[in-house]
Amino acid sequence: MTQGKKMKITVAGCGRWGSLITWYLDSLGHSLTLYGRSTSEHMKRFIAERRNDLLELDERIELSTSYECFRDADVIIISIASQALGGFMEELKPLELKNKIFVLCMKGIEIGSGKRLSEIVKEKSDPSNEVAVWLGPGHVQEFYAGIPNCMVIDSEDEDVKKLLVDSFSSELIRFYYGADIIGNEIGAAAKNVVGIASGLLDGLGLGTLKGALMSRGTCEIARLIVAMGGNELSAYGLCHLGDYEATVFSKYSHNRMFGEKLVRGEKYDSLAEGYYTVKALVELSEKYQVELPICEAVYKVLYCGCDPKETLEGLFHRTLKREQ
């Protein structure tokens, strides 16, 4: 059980991850409210049954479909689709929220602007608010079953980082203090693209190439992180390489499954954030003049209609070079 400060927390987003976070933080003794839109089927079921297909929420947890629930929160945790974050922050502006800690529990980069999610929150909220990111491996099904994992919390504010790590850590999740918010955000977002690439390999029966995919994928993202002002070592931490097992191999990985079903010509309705992130990464590749061959290959398959097998084979025809 955590020994940190008990806080009043509102979680925005009632999907699988938002509901798991709510369940988890409630188990640590924090005061929890789960917010979801009134039109959300997930929220309708929680209100009616207090459960979804994976977990059940205790009666002490408040459920709300009103933005008013954000006013009294000490911490606002956001777990929604990454490309919807800017619009969501605009909708919160009339509340004039101040002295809050926003914690982002999603992974992505804004298409068009190339902005990291923490940058979007900072730009669209009062200067008195602080922003942190909660990243790393783990699936809802495994956490709810009591299977532990390690994750990372990062923020530009050291006090906020310490408060959150101390207050959110438990025997189920061991948190580490992040030391590079640029690298952690870019690395976390990019691992979803590697997840799609791994699914393409699975669909083609080329799973033996996953080792090479992980090695080369980490290298190219490390180059981008450095170009953007971050630490290349972050790519080898929990935000990226440390999250590969959950993304590249797990049956619960939405991004891996999306890639596999794409090759097989099957429909996949669940959110695969890597689909959007790869577009933003290609834009960043051009802006910072960094080669991202794996990301570019995934982009060609998803957005240009290129044949997955031929595109992945094209990676083998690149100019021979040193490994590092």
XYZ file of C-alpha atoms in Angstrom:
324
model
C 0.000 0.000 0.000
C 1.320 3.435 -0.914
C 2.439 5.752 1.877
C 2.077 8.923 -0.211
C -0.456 11.693 0.070
C -4.115 10.822 -0.429
C -5.655 13.022 -3.103
C -8.931 13.832 -4.783
C -8.605 12.558 -8.342
C -10.824 12.778 -11.399
C -10.098 10.455 -14.305
C -11.230 11.624 -17.750
C -11.888 8.676 -20.011
C -13.950 5.596 -19.159
C -12.380 3.165 -21.617
C -10.278 0.158 -20.605
C -7.243 2.139 -19.355
C -9.153 4.997 -17.716
C -11.330 2.542 -15.814
C -8.292 0.494 -14.742
C -6.554 3.618 -13.425
C -9.700 4.517 -11.495
C -9.913 1.035 -9.990
C -6.200 1.017 -9.145
C -5.999 4.441 -7.489
C -9.180 3.774 -5.531
C -7.519 0.647 -4.132
C -4.731 2.891 -2.782
C -7.168 5.000 -0.771
C -7.470 8.045 -3.016
C -10.859 9.704 -3.614
C -11.877 8.890 -7.184
C -14.330 10.237 -9.732
C -14.578 8.713 -13.202
C -15.732 11.051 -15.964
C -17.246 9.975 -19.265
C -19.441 11.621 -21.850
C -23.164 10.953 -21.463
C -23.178 9.507 -24.980
C -20.442 6.984 -24.202
C -21.572 3.375 -24.207
C -18.812 2.605 -21.705
C -20.171 5.243 -19.329
C -23.757 4.130 -19.763
C -22.788 0.634 -18.689
C -20.770 1.858 -15.689
C -23.737 3.919 -14.519
C -26.096 0.977 -14.963
C -23.864 -1.868 -13.731
C -20.659 -0.274 -12.344
C -18.625 -2.646 -14.499
C -17.325 -3.353 -17.969
C -16.087 -6.605 -19.511
C -12.832 -6.478 -17.538
C -13.420 -4.992 -14.094
C -15.888 -3.709 -11.519
C -15.785 -0.326 -9.754
C -16.579 0.028 -6.071
C -19.688 1.979 -5.054
C -17.531 4.617 -3.327
C -16.187 5.756 -6.708
C -18.206 8.638 -8.110
C -19.358 8.533 -11.730
C -19.966 11.772 -13.617
C -20.928 12.989 -17.081
C -20.481 16.658 -16.141
C -17.331 18.754 -16.478
C -18.109 20.149 -13.026
C -16.410 17.084 -11.551
C -13.024 18.545 -12.539
C -13.376 21.645 -10.357
C -12.624 20.048 -6.982
C -9.981 17.585 -8.130
C -6.377 17.903 -6.973
C -5.259 15.708 -9.865
C -6.883 15.326 -13.280
C -5.848 12.159 -15.093
C -6.602 12.085 -18.813
C -6.940 8.826 -20.726
C -8.568 9.587 -24.080
C -7.579 9.305 -27.739
C -4.422 11.373 -28.202
C -5.696 13.309 -31.220
C -8.729 14.432 -29.182
C -6.642 16.013 -26.413
C -6.480 19.516 -27.898
C -10.242 19.681 -28.318
C -10.813 18.318 -24.825
C -8.570 20.975 -23.276
C -10.464 23.667 -25.185
C -13.720 22.343 -23.719
C -12.286 22.617 -20.208
C -11.233 26.260 -20.617
C -14.546 27.784 -19.401
C -13.952 26.074 -16.037
C -10.803 28.213 -15.558
C -9.077 25.381 -13.722
C -6.064 26.460 -11.668
C -3.462 24.802 -9.448
C -4.234 21.356 -10.810
C -1.909 18.533 -11.732
C -2.754 17.080 -15.132
C -1.486 13.534 -15.617
C -1.508 12.169 -19.163
C -2.015 8.416 -19.391
C -2.026 8.152 -23.166
C 0.651 7.946 -25.820
C 0.745 9.994 -28.994
C 1.914 13.025 -30.936
C -0.426 15.610 -32.424
C -0.666 15.281 -36.201
C 0.123 18.514 -38.018
C 1.810 20.341 -35.155
C 4.116 17.510 -34.041
C 3.506 18.602 -30.451
C 3.957 16.282 -27.525
C 0.814 15.815 -25.436
C 2.271 17.602 -22.409
C 2.956 20.627 -24.613
C -0.689 20.734 -25.680
C -1.919 20.733 -22.076
C 0.537 23.447 -21.056
C -0.497 25.670 -23.943
C -4.210 25.232 -23.347
C -4.418 25.555 -19.553
C -3.614 28.097 -16.855
C 0.118 28.593 -16.079
C -0.541 27.556 -12.465
C -1.283 24.001 -13.592
C 1.424 21.324 -13.718
C 1.665 18.464 -16.212
C 3.003 14.941 -15.806
C 2.996 11.792 -17.935
C 2.360 8.232 -16.753
C 3.909 5.733 -19.181
C 5.192 2.195 -19.470
C 4.204 -1.430 -19.975
C 1.210 -3.350 -18.719
C -2.251 -4.393 -19.830
C -5.560 -3.906 -18.050
C -6.255 -7.640 -18.008
C -2.928 -8.376 -16.318
C -3.054 -5.587 -13.734
C -6.607 -6.506 -12.754
C -5.455 -10.123 -12.345
C -2.758 -8.939 -9.922
C 0.233 -9.307 -12.262
C 2.741 -6.548 -11.344
C 4.766 -4.340 -13.667
C 7.065 -1.300 -13.691
C 6.096 2.109 -15.084
C 7.489 5.644 -15.171
C 6.118 9.063 -14.221
C 7.805 12.156 -15.611
C 7.281 15.895 -15.295
C 9.289 19.081 -15.695
C 8.454 19.798 -12.047
C 10.480 17.637 -9.666
C 8.079 18.102 -6.741
C 5.115 16.993 -8.833
C 7.032 13.968 -10.040
C 7.933 12.943 -6.488
C 4.395 13.504 -5.205
C 2.868 11.301 -7.880
C 5.425 8.503 -7.687
C 5.201 8.371 -3.901
C 1.385 8.504 -3.926
C 0.735 6.070 -6.803
C 3.308 3.320 -6.138
C 2.281 -0.063 -4.768
C 3.157 -3.735 -4.938
C 1.199 -3.901 -8.196
C 2.953 -1.012 -9.980
C 6.517 0.044 -9.211
C 7.000 3.572 -10.527
C 10.322 5.097 -11.522
C 11.111 8.806 -11.620
C 11.460 9.922 -15.238
C 14.362 12.187 -16.151
C 13.593 13.157 -19.753
C 10.031 14.127 -20.586
C 10.846 14.674 -24.281
C 12.378 11.233 -24.664
C 9.706 9.537 -22.576
C 6.823 11.020 -24.546
C 8.358 10.393 -27.976
C 9.509 6.916 -27.024
C 6.125 5.933 -25.619
C 4.251 7.197 -28.656
C 6.619 5.536 -31.119
C 6.442 2.092 -29.518
C 2.862 1.828 -30.772
C 4.132 2.147 -34.343
C 6.620 -0.656 -33.681
C 3.638 -2.593 -32.350
C 1.843 -2.238 -35.679
C 5.000 -3.293 -37.517
C 5.190 -6.409 -35.337
C 1.603 -7.214 -36.215
C 2.412 -6.912 -39.908
C 5.221 -9.420 -39.373
C 2.880 -11.786 -37.526
C 0.335 -11.534 -40.324
C 3.016 -12.393 -42.866
C 4.373 -15.273 -40.800
C 7.651 -13.417 -40.210
C 7.598 -13.238 -36.419
C 11.241 -14.351 -36.282
C 12.157 -10.823 -37.437
C 10.778 -9.236 -34.276
C 14.195 -9.243 -32.644
C 15.606 -7.170 -35.491
C 12.519 -4.964 -35.428
C 12.989 -4.194 -31.733
C 16.689 -3.475 -32.105
C 16.446 -1.268 -35.172
C 13.221 0.381 -34.024
C 14.836 1.458 -30.773
C 17.842 2.852 -32.642
C 15.816 5.004 -35.005
C 13.623 6.414 -32.248
C 16.725 7.164 -30.159
C 18.034 9.266 -33.077
C 14.792 11.228 -33.217
C 14.757 11.817 -29.460
C 18.264 13.282 -29.608
C 17.331 15.524 -32.540
C 14.380 16.856 -30.533
C 16.528 17.671 -27.502
C 16.017 14.555 -25.423
C 18.279 11.775 -24.128
C 18.764 8.803 -26.452
C 18.881 6.463 -23.430
C 15.162 7.087 -22.889
C 14.442 4.907 -25.925
C 15.977 1.996 -24.004
C 13.863 2.624 -20.904
C 10.358 1.736 -19.771
C 8.680 4.184 -22.145
C 9.858 2.364 -25.278
C 12.050 -0.751 -25.248
C 10.729 -1.679 -21.806
C 7.201 -1.640 -23.231
C 7.971 -3.878 -26.220
C 6.863 -7.167 -24.669
C 3.415 -5.734 -23.973
C 3.214 -4.196 -27.442
C 5.147 -6.461 -29.789
C 4.194 -9.900 -28.430
C 1.100 -9.686 -26.231
C -2.274 -10.948 -27.377
C -3.734 -7.906 -25.636
C -1.803 -5.378 -27.760
C -4.245 -3.388 -29.884
C -1.506 -2.077 -32.154
C -0.028 -5.513 -32.822
C -3.467 -6.976 -33.476
C -4.343 -4.083 -35.793
C -1.256 -4.779 -37.917
C -1.890 -8.509 -38.027
C -5.516 -8.148 -39.050
C -4.602 -5.541 -41.666
C -2.357 -8.053 -43.436
C -5.093 -10.659 -43.269
C -7.687 -8.278 -44.641
C -9.772 -8.447 -41.467
C -11.576 -5.543 -39.795
C -10.354 -4.225 -36.439
C -12.501 -1.720 -34.557
C -10.478 -1.043 -31.382
C -8.278 2.047 -31.083
C -4.713 1.551 -32.330
C -2.917 4.799 -31.488
C 0.051 3.870 -33.660
C -2.091 4.470 -36.750
C -2.173 8.201 -35.973
C 1.244 8.431 -34.359
C 3.064 7.168 -37.443
C 1.751 10.080 -39.471
C 3.064 12.537 -36.885
C 6.411 10.719 -36.714
C 6.907 10.953 -40.469
C 6.257 14.680 -40.184
C 8.846 14.939 -37.388
C 11.281 12.894 -39.470
C 11.112 15.526 -42.186
C 11.275 18.444 -39.746
C 14.356 17.160 -37.903
C 15.960 15.421 -40.890
C 16.158 12.071 -39.123
C 15.745 8.799 -41.000
C 12.971 6.604 -39.585
C 12.861 3.662 -42.020
C 10.573 1.434 -39.958
C 8.110 4.244 -39.289
C 8.194 5.218 -42.958
C 7.496 1.625 -43.990
C 4.479 1.426 -41.669
C 3.274 4.801 -42.957
C 3.455 3.591 -46.587
C 1.386 0.527 -45.741
C -1.254 2.431 -43.749
C -1.581 5.649 -45.738
C -0.264 4.923 -49.242
C -1.782 1.506 -49.827
C 1.610 -0.148 -50.329
C 1.849 -3.928 -50.125
C 3.015 -4.936 -46.616
C 5.287 -7.767 -47.781
C 6.995 -5.724 -50.497
C 7.356 -2.710 -48.186
C 8.946 -4.706 -45.376
C 11.228 -6.476 -47.852
C 12.308 -3.026 -48.987
C 13.930 -2.501 -45.586
C 16.365 -5.315 -46.467
C 17.368 -3.556 -49.668
C 18.566 -0.414 -47.942
C 22.229 0.529 -48.203
C 24.430 -1.690 -46.030
C 25.862 0.100 -43.000
C 27.283 -0.303 -39.508
C 24.831 -1.482 -36.846
C 25.411 1.584 -34.610
